[in-house]
Amino acid sequence: MLDHTTTGAPQTDPQTLDLDLAAAGVVGVIITWADNNGIPRSRTVPIEQFTAATQRGLGITPLFAVFDSHDTITFDHPPLGTPSGDIRLFPVTDRVVQLAGQPAFAWAPGRQVAADGSPWPYDQRTALERQVAQAAEIGIELRAGYEIEFHLSAAGDTGDDPRPVYDGPSYGPTKMLAVDAFAEQLLSDLVRNGIPIGQLHGEYGPGQYELNIAPADPVTAADRQLLTRQTIHAAARAHGLRAAFAPLVTSGHVGNGWHLHTSLSRAGANLLSGGDGPAGLTPEGAAYLAGLLRDLPAIVAITAPSLSSLQRLRPGYWSGAYTCWGVENREAALRLVPSTSLLGPRHANVELKPSDAAANPYLALTAVIAAGLAGIEDGLTLPGPVQEDPATWSDQRRAQHGVHRLPTTVEQQLDALQGNPRIRAALGDEIVGAFRAVRTSDANRAADLDPADIIRAYRWLY
């Protein structure tokens, strides 16, 4: 097994990396990216061809940008309106990891470029890199981390409602005992794959589990989110299990949120703590949070975009169905986690609850960062926190506090995205156009499906 600290370091000589991987028994490298549905796509290159792939890339169709959730290619985005053309997929060599659960293979995130090597405007990873660079230009450093919820069932259980591996008290040790061997391998594999996590536990729903990935710079956080999926799927397979990451796996139960946590600092000082604002917010920290709140409908169009996502966003399920923020309020779409004397100032962060596996992680972070930075640039003022469940309020009281239900249809989400110049500019016209096309294709496909059909259609996609 090749040590991840070797493959995780910057590589100036792809041939050396190639030889190291081959010596460790690697026969192929899986190059992975996420499409506009949040679905990982990949190409595997034989190890003998890996050096060539780092130099010339691999040819793929540009139409991956307009694959919908069910692999229909929509031609409703005119710049990608024909089957003609080619782009190149390059492995990001400083992120190569030999997979602990698939030791004959290594893994790397991919970057898409045009056929001549110039930037490809539909590449989501590049959009995030661009946004992080803009933050750095004004002296802002960002950190991000994911909480990943998932359901486990027996691998051969493909019925309408898969039976969870455990259906008993939530959060208890017996829930972990039910998947003891899986959990042992998963924790070991995560370490060997270079993914630091804070904890793993049995969650609220039947057969539901959660782990949280330690915070990192945004691009690393997005890369790790994809690698974590691969790691969980491999560990589940090894123990006769199947992992479902879908926003809603069965009707009537809680869904899977992939809560996105972010923090920002200037000169090493966390701007979400140490100030005179609510829960210690500094003026810039408050403006960042106000920017997220202002653009929340457009952000959620990116972070919870599928029909399954819309089913999950229900009041009373801790999914953040209303446009509000609160201090440690788990019904608020934006939950401020403040610093404490025990945890220290670096702990302060803001959690976006309406976020799930249907979101491309690079686009999700691009939208969040763009909205927050715009809030700082515009000097926005943050309204007071909501510390109750807004679903229990009257319509009049919600209106008085500027609290509204987040969009409940694809059309409403796309209207919010199209009407938001800040998010559109951060993503670029090309990505927004392709994203709109695939969301519309999904909606058209599901026009005659009932809610149970939609749950089944999205259950195993991610």
Tab-separated table of C-alpha atoms in Angstrom:
chain	number	residue	atom	x	y	z
A	1	MET	CA	0.000	0.000	0.000
A	2	LEU	CA	1.365	3.374	-1.034
A	3	ASP	CA	1.254	5.798	1.890
A	4	HIS	CA	-1.269	8.591	1.257
A	5	THR	CA	1.168	11.166	2.586
A	6	THR	CA	3.385	10.360	-0.388
A	7	THR	CA	0.687	10.630	-3.016
A	8	GLY	CA	-0.942	13.577	-1.283
A	9	ALA	CA	2.175	15.744	-1.648
A	10	PRO	CA	2.720	17.968	-4.703
A	11	GLN	CA	4.178	15.950	-7.553
A	12	THR	CA	6.572	17.653	-9.945
A	13	ASP	CA	7.466	14.410	-11.753
A	14	PRO	CA	4.437	12.373	-12.896
A	15	GLN	CA	6.731	9.540	-13.989
A	16	THR	CA	7.985	9.130	-10.414
A	17	LEU	CA	4.415	9.039	-9.173
A	18	ASP	CA	3.589	6.522	-11.898
A	19	LEU	CA	6.423	4.236	-10.762
A	20	ASP	CA	5.498	4.590	-7.082
A	21	LEU	CA	1.899	3.633	-7.810
A	22	ALA	CA	2.894	0.652	-9.937
A	23	ALA	CA	5.310	-0.565	-7.250
A	24	ALA	CA	2.476	-0.416	-4.734
A	25	GLY	CA	0.348	-2.717	-6.906
A	26	VAL	CA	-1.851	-0.076	-8.549
A	27	VAL	CA	-3.099	-1.127	-11.994
A	28	GLY	CA	-5.286	1.899	-12.761
A	29	VAL	CA	-6.146	5.438	-11.663
A	30	ILE	CA	-9.796	6.462	-11.318
A	31	ILE	CA	-10.158	10.103	-12.355
A	32	THR	CA	-13.397	11.485	-10.915
A	33	TRP	CA	-15.430	14.628	-11.319
A	34	ALA	CA	-18.977	15.559	-10.326
A	35	ASP	CA	-21.556	16.560	-12.914
A	36	ASN	CA	-24.255	19.201	-12.592
A	37	ASN	CA	-26.484	16.716	-10.743
A	38	GLY	CA	-23.887	16.042	-8.056
A	39	ILE	CA	-23.340	12.562	-9.517
A	40	PRO	CA	-19.708	11.397	-9.633
A	41	ARG	CA	-18.503	10.432	-13.121
A	42	SER	CA	-15.121	8.886	-13.860
A	43	ARG	CA	-12.610	7.473	-16.294
A	44	THR	CA	-10.009	4.871	-15.315
A	45	VAL	CA	-6.598	5.032	-16.971
A	46	PRO	CA	-4.213	2.032	-16.853
A	47	ILE	CA	-1.156	2.807	-14.777
A	48	GLU	CA	1.039	2.425	-17.859
A	49	GLN	CA	-0.807	5.374	-19.420
A	50	PHE	CA	-1.008	7.570	-16.338
A	51	THR	CA	2.007	9.751	-17.164
A	52	ALA	CA	0.590	10.378	-20.639
A	53	ALA	CA	-2.758	11.295	-19.061
A	54	THR	CA	-1.058	13.917	-16.877
A	55	GLN	CA	0.486	15.439	-20.013
A	56	ARG	CA	-2.329	15.220	-22.558
A	57	GLY	CA	-5.422	14.344	-20.561
A	58	LEU	CA	-8.141	11.920	-21.593
A	59	GLY	CA	-10.744	12.672	-24.231
A	60	ILE	CA	-14.332	12.948	-22.987
A	61	THR	CA	-17.496	14.394	-24.441
A	62	PRO	CA	-18.418	17.954	-23.466
A	63	LEU	CA	-21.992	16.693	-23.132
A	64	PHE	CA	-21.359	15.465	-19.599
A	65	ALA	CA	-22.275	19.051	-18.683
A	66	VAL	CA	-25.821	18.401	-19.931
A	67	PHE	CA	-26.400	14.871	-18.635
A	68	ASP	CA	-29.444	14.984	-16.368
A	69	SER	CA	-29.810	12.882	-13.220
A	70	HIS	CA	-30.954	9.834	-15.183
A	71	ASP	CA	-28.362	10.018	-17.978
A	72	THR	CA	-30.603	11.684	-20.524
A	73	ILE	CA	-28.529	14.103	-22.594
A	74	THR	CA	-30.463	17.301	-23.037
A	75	PHE	CA	-29.650	19.511	-26.011
A	76	ASP	CA	-31.645	22.458	-24.651
A	77	HIS	CA	-28.492	24.415	-23.858
A	78	PRO	CA	-27.551	25.728	-27.334
A	79	PRO	CA	-23.750	25.933	-26.885
A	80	LEU	CA	-23.837	22.172	-26.246
A	81	GLY	CA	-26.623	21.468	-28.696
A	82	THR	CA	-24.966	18.804	-30.844
A	83	PRO	CA	-23.099	15.522	-30.244
A	84	SER	CA	-19.943	16.973	-31.794
A	85	GLY	CA	-16.822	18.030	-29.932
A	86	ASP	CA	-14.301	16.812	-27.375
A	87	ILE	CA	-12.609	18.082	-24.235
A	88	ARG	CA	-9.736	16.752	-22.104
A	89	LEU	CA	-9.879	15.385	-18.566
A	90	PHE	CA	-6.698	15.811	-16.508
A	91	PRO	CA	-5.951	14.147	-13.151
A	92	VAL	CA	-4.999	16.542	-10.368
A	93	THR	CA	-1.708	14.871	-9.500
A	94	ASP	CA	-1.187	16.423	-6.074
A	95	ARG	CA	-4.385	14.722	-4.879
A	96	VAL	CA	-3.654	11.160	-6.039
A	97	VAL	CA	-4.445	8.525	-3.390
A	98	GLN	CA	-4.164	4.748	-3.519
A	99	LEU	CA	-7.598	3.585	-2.405
A	100	ALA	CA	-7.506	1.597	0.825
A	101	GLY	CA	-10.718	-0.248	-0.011
A	102	GLN	CA	-9.694	-0.821	-3.639
A	103	PRO	CA	-5.905	-1.204	-3.384
A	104	ALA	CA	-5.429	-2.078	-7.057
A	105	PHE	CA	-6.676	1.399	-7.932
A	106	ALA	CA	-5.652	4.946	-7.154
A	107	TRP	CA	-8.028	7.910	-7.191
A	108	ALA	CA	-7.656	11.508	-8.309
A	109	PRO	CA	-10.074	14.396	-8.847
A	110	GLY	CA	-10.291	15.580	-12.429
A	111	ARG	CA	-10.118	18.959	-14.098
A	112	GLN	CA	-11.754	19.504	-17.506
A	113	VAL	CA	-10.091	21.716	-20.118
A	114	ALA	CA	-10.819	22.523	-23.753
A	115	ALA	CA	-9.338	20.336	-26.478
A	116	ASP	CA	-6.487	22.811	-27.017
A	117	GLY	CA	-5.686	22.967	-23.295
A	118	SER	CA	-7.360	26.329	-22.675
A	119	PRO	CA	-9.843	26.776	-19.802
A	120	TRP	CA	-13.173	24.985	-20.229
A	121	PRO	CA	-15.927	27.279	-18.915
A	122	TYR	CA	-18.089	24.353	-17.747
A	123	ASP	CA	-15.467	22.958	-15.343
A	124	GLN	CA	-16.923	23.244	-11.854
A	125	ARG	CA	-13.645	22.788	-9.996
A	126	THR	CA	-12.149	25.752	-11.848
A	127	ALA	CA	-15.137	27.915	-10.877
A	128	LEU	CA	-14.440	27.197	-7.204
A	129	GLU	CA	-10.714	27.852	-7.585
A	130	ARG	CA	-11.562	31.192	-9.151
A	131	GLN	CA	-13.827	32.131	-6.248
A	132	VAL	CA	-11.240	31.149	-3.630
A	133	ALA	CA	-8.670	33.293	-5.466
A	134	GLN	CA	-11.037	36.278	-5.391
A	135	ALA	CA	-11.406	35.855	-1.631
A	136	ALA	CA	-7.627	35.762	-1.230
A	137	GLU	CA	-7.308	39.006	-3.168
A	138	ILE	CA	-9.204	40.814	-0.391
A	139	GLY	CA	-7.344	38.991	2.372
A	140	ILE	CA	-10.046	36.438	3.190
A	141	GLU	CA	-9.181	32.790	3.853
A	142	LEU	CA	-12.019	30.284	3.871
A	143	ARG	CA	-12.431	26.867	5.427
A	144	ALA	CA	-15.138	24.328	4.687
A	145	GLY	CA	-16.248	20.920	5.864
A	146	TYR	CA	-19.099	18.499	5.225
A	147	GLU	CA	-21.365	16.432	7.432
A	148	ILE	CA	-22.383	13.404	5.362
A	149	GLU	CA	-25.495	11.417	6.237
A	150	PHE	CA	-26.251	8.097	4.544
A	151	HIS	CA	-28.455	5.029	4.872
A	152	LEU	CA	-27.220	1.441	4.916
A	153	SER	CA	-29.173	-1.594	3.761
A	154	ALA	CA	-28.277	-5.120	2.661
A	155	ALA	CA	-26.680	-5.090	-0.798
A	156	GLY	CA	-29.237	-7.519	-2.238
A	157	ASP	CA	-32.238	-5.656	-0.845
A	158	THR	CA	-33.587	-3.775	-3.856
A	159	GLY	CA	-37.254	-3.590	-2.890
A	160	ASP	CA	-39.410	-0.511	-2.997
A	161	ASP	CA	-38.348	0.340	0.546
A	162	PRO	CA	-34.958	-1.211	1.349
A	163	ARG	CA	-34.787	-2.606	4.855
A	164	PRO	CA	-32.368	-0.605	6.995
A	165	VAL	CA	-29.527	-2.487	8.637
A	166	TYR	CA	-30.830	-1.333	12.024
A	167	ASP	CA	-34.245	-0.091	13.085
A	168	GLY	CA	-34.018	0.814	16.739
A	169	PRO	CA	-33.120	3.677	19.059
A	170	SER	CA	-31.300	6.539	17.388
A	171	TYR	CA	-27.711	7.481	18.211
A	172	GLY	CA	-27.094	4.442	20.424
A	173	PRO	CA	-24.118	2.057	20.590
A	174	THR	CA	-26.290	-0.850	19.424
A	175	LYS	CA	-26.864	1.002	16.162
A	176	MET	CA	-23.104	1.059	15.639
A	177	LEU	CA	-22.812	-2.566	16.765
A	178	ALA	CA	-25.111	-3.519	13.885
A	179	VAL	CA	-22.430	-2.334	11.437
A	180	ASP	CA	-19.373	-3.009	13.585
A	181	ALA	CA	-17.151	-4.575	10.905
A	182	PHE	CA	-18.150	-1.968	8.320
A	183	ALA	CA	-17.405	0.876	10.741
A	184	GLU	CA	-14.008	-0.602	11.609
A	185	GLN	CA	-13.005	-0.813	7.961
A	186	LEU	CA	-14.447	2.591	7.108
A	187	LEU	CA	-12.520	4.383	9.847
A	188	SER	CA	-9.319	2.619	8.820
A	189	ASP	CA	-9.862	3.325	5.113
A	190	LEU	CA	-10.597	6.992	5.708
A	191	VAL	CA	-7.287	7.411	7.517
A	192	ARG	CA	-5.362	5.581	4.804
A	193	ASN	CA	-7.096	7.657	2.118
A	194	GLY	CA	-6.043	10.858	3.867
A	195	ILE	CA	-9.532	11.944	4.953
A	196	PRO	CA	-9.615	13.271	8.527
A	197	ILE	CA	-12.998	13.054	10.218
A	198	GLY	CA	-14.320	14.230	13.551
A	199	GLN	CA	-16.765	11.432	14.309
A	200	LEU	CA	-18.933	8.608	12.998
A	201	HIS	CA	-22.255	7.768	14.607
A	202	GLY	CA	-25.681	6.268	14.131
A	203	GLU	CA	-28.079	9.038	13.093
A	204	TYR	CA	-31.782	9.677	13.639
A	205	GLY	CA	-33.389	7.680	10.833
A	206	PRO	CA	-33.607	3.893	10.541
A	207	GLY	CA	-30.324	2.606	9.147
A	208	GLN	CA	-28.969	6.160	8.954
A	209	TYR	CA	-25.375	7.063	9.820
A	210	GLU	CA	-23.287	10.213	9.709
A	211	LEU	CA	-19.660	11.275	9.602
A	212	ASN	CA	-18.200	14.744	9.497
A	213	ILE	CA	-15.120	15.619	7.457
A	214	ALA	CA	-12.596	17.909	9.137
A	215	PRO	CA	-12.482	21.448	7.714
A	216	ALA	CA	-9.999	22.359	4.999
A	217	ASP	CA	-9.615	24.914	2.259
A	218	PRO	CA	-12.709	24.845	-0.010
A	219	VAL	CA	-11.161	23.007	-2.977
A	220	THR	CA	-9.720	20.325	-0.710
A	221	ALA	CA	-13.080	20.057	1.067
A	222	ALA	CA	-14.872	19.428	-2.238
A	223	ASP	CA	-12.253	16.898	-3.354
A	224	ARG	CA	-12.523	15.075	-0.034
A	225	GLN	CA	-16.287	14.951	-0.298
A	226	LEU	CA	-16.009	12.980	-3.543
A	227	LEU	CA	-13.280	10.712	-2.145
A	228	THR	CA	-15.339	10.061	0.984
A	229	ARG	CA	-18.219	8.796	-1.139
A	230	GLN	CA	-15.896	6.373	-2.915
A	231	THR	CA	-14.514	5.212	0.435
A	232	ILE	CA	-17.948	4.605	1.966
A	233	HIS	CA	-19.239	2.734	-1.083
A	234	ALA	CA	-16.190	0.441	-1.111
A	235	ALA	CA	-16.383	-0.328	2.616
A	236	ALA	CA	-20.116	-1.016	2.344
A	237	ARG	CA	-19.605	-3.393	-0.579
A	238	ALA	CA	-16.920	-5.295	1.358
A	239	HIS	CA	-19.456	-6.095	4.067
A	240	GLY	CA	-22.482	-6.933	1.943
A	241	LEU	CA	-24.048	-3.519	2.409
A	242	ARG	CA	-25.224	-0.762	0.100
A	243	ALA	CA	-25.001	2.933	0.930
A	244	ALA	CA	-27.712	5.366	-0.168
A	245	PHE	CA	-26.780	9.041	-0.140
A	246	ALA	CA	-30.001	10.314	-1.721
A	247	PRO	CA	-31.667	13.325	-0.081
A	248	LEU	CA	-34.694	11.134	0.676
A	249	VAL	CA	-34.352	7.350	0.751
A	250	THR	CA	-37.791	6.335	2.020
A	251	SER	CA	-40.987	8.314	2.477
A	252	GLY	CA	-42.032	9.297	5.957
A	253	HIS	CA	-38.498	9.378	7.373
A	254	VAL	CA	-35.814	12.013	7.692
A	255	GLY	CA	-33.612	12.520	4.671
A	256	ASN	CA	-29.867	12.730	4.196
A	257	GLY	CA	-28.439	16.184	4.545
A	258	TRP	CA	-24.847	16.884	3.552
A	259	HIS	CA	-24.588	19.966	5.711
A	260	LEU	CA	-21.995	22.427	4.483
A	261	HIS	CA	-20.000	24.299	7.132
A	262	THR	CA	-17.900	27.345	6.285
A	263	SER	CA	-15.802	29.858	8.190
A	264	LEU	CA	-13.696	32.799	7.132
A	265	SER	CA	-10.688	34.522	8.603
A	266	ARG	CA	-8.501	37.545	8.009
A	267	ALA	CA	-4.859	37.492	9.107
A	268	GLY	CA	-5.551	34.284	11.012
A	269	ALA	CA	-8.499	35.656	13.025
A	270	ASN	CA	-11.873	33.944	12.622
A	271	LEU	CA	-14.372	36.625	11.586
A	272	LEU	CA	-17.275	34.644	13.033
A	273	SER	CA	-16.026	35.155	16.598
A	274	GLY	CA	-14.420	37.768	18.795
A	275	GLY	CA	-16.710	40.625	17.808
A	276	ASP	CA	-19.494	42.596	19.450
A	277	GLY	CA	-22.285	41.238	17.257
A	278	PRO	CA	-24.731	38.435	18.056
A	279	ALA	CA	-22.900	35.349	19.376
A	280	GLY	CA	-19.577	37.167	18.937
A	281	LEU	CA	-19.854	37.990	15.213
A	282	THR	CA	-17.483	40.623	13.889
A	283	PRO	CA	-18.879	43.203	11.422
A	284	GLU	CA	-17.372	41.312	8.488
A	285	GLY	CA	-18.567	37.987	9.861
A	286	ALA	CA	-22.077	39.366	10.233
A	287	ALA	CA	-21.970	40.762	6.691
A	288	TYR	CA	-20.821	37.351	5.367
A	289	LEU	CA	-23.775	35.684	7.070
A	290	ALA	CA	-26.103	38.441	5.815
A	291	GLY	CA	-24.874	37.769	2.278
A	292	LEU	CA	-25.756	34.098	2.614
A	293	LEU	CA	-29.174	35.012	3.960
A	294	ARG	CA	-29.854	37.491	1.143
A	295	ASP	CA	-29.001	34.970	-1.567
A	296	LEU	CA	-30.300	31.847	0.165
A	297	PRO	CA	-32.971	30.898	-2.441
A	298	ALA	CA	-30.396	31.016	-5.248
A	299	ILE	CA	-27.781	29.214	-3.143
A	300	VAL	CA	-30.206	26.398	-2.331
A	301	ALA	CA	-31.045	26.064	-6.030
A	302	ILE	CA	-27.430	24.853	-6.282
A	303	THR	CA	-26.993	23.061	-2.929
A	304	ALA	CA	-30.311	21.148	-2.860
A	305	PRO	CA	-31.289	21.049	-6.536
A	306	SER	CA	-32.956	17.703	-7.226
A	307	LEU	CA	-36.569	16.632	-7.005
A	308	SER	CA	-35.494	14.384	-4.149
A	309	SER	CA	-33.927	17.440	-2.479
A	310	LEU	CA	-37.215	19.312	-2.690
A	311	GLN	CA	-39.005	16.413	-1.008
A	312	ARG	CA	-36.465	16.480	1.834
A	313	LEU	CA	-36.856	20.229	2.518
A	314	ARG	CA	-39.830	19.949	4.862
A	315	PRO	CA	-40.621	22.005	7.950
A	316	GLY	CA	-40.056	20.127	11.180
A	317	TYR	CA	-37.303	17.840	9.845
A	318	TRP	CA	-34.231	19.972	10.674
A	319	SER	CA	-33.656	20.499	6.972
A	320	GLY	CA	-33.848	24.315	7.001
A	321	ALA	CA	-36.987	24.958	4.975
A	322	TYR	CA	-37.207	28.711	5.720
A	323	THR	CA	-34.983	31.687	4.942
A	324	CYS	CA	-33.630	32.529	8.366
A	325	TRP	CA	-30.553	32.199	10.515
A	326	GLY	CA	-30.217	31.293	14.167
A	327	VAL	CA	-27.636	30.591	16.823
A	328	GLU	CA	-27.500	26.790	17.176
A	329	ASN	CA	-31.065	26.614	15.792
A	330	ARG	CA	-31.345	23.337	13.885
A	331	GLU	CA	-34.527	24.430	12.123
A	332	ALA	CA	-32.809	27.503	10.663
A	333	ALA	CA	-31.421	27.188	7.143
A	334	LEU	CA	-28.289	28.960	8.383
A	335	ARG	CA	-27.162	27.732	11.787
A	336	LEU	CA	-24.395	29.738	13.418
A	337	VAL	CA	-22.152	27.523	15.520
A	338	PRO	CA	-20.435	30.049	17.811
A	339	SER	CA	-17.082	29.811	19.515
A	340	THR	CA	-16.956	28.873	23.201
A	341	SER	CA	-14.354	29.105	25.931
A	342	LEU	CA	-13.982	25.329	25.697
A	343	LEU	CA	-13.597	25.063	21.923
A	344	GLY	CA	-11.862	28.343	21.149
A	345	PRO	CA	-12.426	31.013	18.460
A	346	ARG	CA	-11.399	28.848	15.487
A	347	HIS	CA	-14.429	26.626	16.110
A	348	ALA	CA	-17.002	29.236	15.015
A	349	ASN	CA	-18.648	28.444	11.673
A	350	VAL	CA	-21.935	28.700	9.835
A	351	GLU	CA	-23.798	25.589	8.747
A	352	LEU	CA	-25.952	25.508	5.623
A	353	LYS	CA	-28.605	22.875	6.318
A	354	PRO	CA	-30.426	22.751	2.932
A	355	SER	CA	-27.500	20.997	1.234
A	356	ASP	CA	-27.320	17.379	0.085
A	357	ALA	CA	-25.663	14.834	-2.187
A	358	ALA	CA	-27.462	16.129	-5.288
A	359	ALA	CA	-25.261	19.231	-5.159
A	360	ASN	CA	-22.018	19.393	-7.079
A	361	PRO	CA	-19.650	20.198	-4.169
A	362	TYR	CA	-17.561	22.641	-6.200
A	363	LEU	CA	-20.610	24.590	-7.349
A	364	ALA	CA	-22.120	24.526	-3.861
A	365	LEU	CA	-19.041	26.103	-2.327
A	366	THR	CA	-18.719	28.573	-5.209
A	367	ALA	CA	-22.265	29.820	-4.604
A	368	VAL	CA	-21.831	30.056	-0.831
A	369	ILE	CA	-18.524	31.904	-1.020
A	370	ALA	CA	-19.752	34.311	-3.700
A	371	ALA	CA	-22.827	35.221	-1.668
A	372	GLY	CA	-20.844	35.700	1.539
A	373	LEU	CA	-18.151	37.828	-0.080
A	374	ALA	CA	-20.808	39.973	-1.750
A	375	GLY	CA	-22.355	40.525	1.667
A	376	ILE	CA	-19.015	41.840	2.931
A	377	GLU	CA	-18.461	43.993	-0.148
A	378	ASP	CA	-21.948	45.503	0.162
A	379	GLY	CA	-21.627	46.045	3.921
A	380	LEU	CA	-24.870	44.207	4.635
A	381	THR	CA	-26.518	44.386	8.039
A	382	LEU	CA	-27.604	41.112	9.589
A	383	PRO	CA	-31.138	40.931	11.026
A	384	GLY	CA	-31.685	39.370	14.426
A	385	PRO	CA	-31.483	35.592	14.819
A	386	VAL	CA	-34.516	33.326	14.816
A	387	GLN	CA	-34.356	30.995	17.810
A	388	GLU	CA	-37.651	29.156	17.311
A	389	ASP	CA	-39.060	26.879	14.652
A	390	PRO	CA	-40.415	29.325	12.048
A	391	ALA	CA	-42.913	26.694	10.907
A	392	THR	CA	-44.794	27.281	14.185
A	393	TRP	CA	-45.229	30.974	13.412
A	394	SER	CA	-48.163	32.507	11.598
A	395	ASP	CA	-47.711	33.744	8.048
A	396	GLN	CA	-47.994	37.281	9.354
A	397	ARG	CA	-45.257	36.814	11.932
A	398	ARG	CA	-42.932	35.229	9.398
A	399	ALA	CA	-43.550	38.124	7.008
A	400	GLN	CA	-42.794	40.636	9.751
A	401	HIS	CA	-39.429	38.981	10.321
A	402	GLY	CA	-38.621	38.574	6.617
A	403	VAL	CA	-38.821	34.781	6.887
A	404	HIS	CA	-40.056	32.966	3.790
A	405	ARG	CA	-40.353	29.381	2.665
A	406	LEU	CA	-37.537	28.356	0.364
A	407	PRO	CA	-38.572	27.440	-3.196
A	408	THR	CA	-40.598	24.233	-3.354
A	409	THR	CA	-40.471	23.584	-7.122
A	410	VAL	CA	-37.748	23.367	-9.744
A	411	GLU	CA	-39.263	26.346	-11.538
A	412	GLN	CA	-39.094	28.478	-8.397
A	413	GLN	CA	-35.498	27.439	-7.776
A	414	LEU	CA	-34.420	28.271	-11.315
A	415	ASP	CA	-36.191	31.630	-11.146
A	416	ALA	CA	-34.265	32.405	-7.949
A	417	LEU	CA	-30.993	31.421	-9.592
A	418	GLN	CA	-31.674	33.334	-12.800
A	419	GLY	CA	-32.663	36.422	-10.835
A	420	ASN	CA	-29.478	36.499	-8.770
A	421	PRO	CA	-26.648	38.348	-10.534
A	422	ARG	CA	-24.057	37.496	-7.868
A	423	ILE	CA	-24.427	33.721	-8.059
A	424	ARG	CA	-24.743	33.801	-11.850
A	425	ALA	CA	-21.539	35.800	-12.185
A	426	ALA	CA	-19.631	33.456	-9.879
A	427	LEU	CA	-20.701	30.347	-11.767
A	428	GLY	CA	-20.528	31.840	-15.250
A	429	ASP	CA	-23.151	31.887	-17.971
A	430	GLU	CA	-22.042	28.542	-19.372
A	431	ILE	CA	-22.427	26.603	-16.130
A	432	VAL	CA	-25.709	28.337	-15.287
A	433	GLY	CA	-27.113	27.546	-18.734
A	434	ALA	CA	-26.142	23.876	-18.571
A	435	PHE	CA	-27.368	23.608	-14.983
A	436	ARG	CA	-30.756	25.069	-15.905
A	437	ALA	CA	-31.045	22.644	-18.826
A	438	VAL	CA	-30.457	19.533	-16.712
A	439	ARG	CA	-32.800	20.697	-13.943
A	440	THR	CA	-35.530	21.316	-16.498
A	441	SER	CA	-34.908	17.910	-18.083
A	442	ASP	CA	-35.248	16.247	-14.672
A	443	ALA	CA	-38.491	18.095	-13.988
A	444	ASN	CA	-39.968	17.156	-17.365
A	445	ARG	CA	-39.059	13.513	-16.859
A	446	ALA	CA	-40.791	13.440	-13.480
A	447	ALA	CA	-43.949	15.270	-14.572
A	448	ASP	CA	-46.096	12.134	-14.247
A	449	LEU	CA	-44.301	10.533	-11.291
A	450	ASP	CA	-45.768	10.439	-7.809
A	451	PRO	CA	-43.567	11.220	-4.760
A	452	ALA	CA	-42.804	7.533	-4.121
A	453	ASP	CA	-41.667	7.097	-7.730
A	454	ILE	CA	-39.349	10.079	-7.375
A	455	ILE	CA	-37.796	8.641	-4.225
A	456	ARG	CA	-37.111	5.351	-6.012
A	457	ALA	CA	-35.705	7.149	-9.070
A	458	TYR	CA	-33.076	9.027	-7.042
A	459	ARG	CA	-32.303	6.474	-4.306
A	460	TRP	CA	-29.063	5.015	-5.701
A	461	LEU	CA	-27.722	7.830	-7.896
A	462	TYR	CA	-25.037	9.322	-5.690
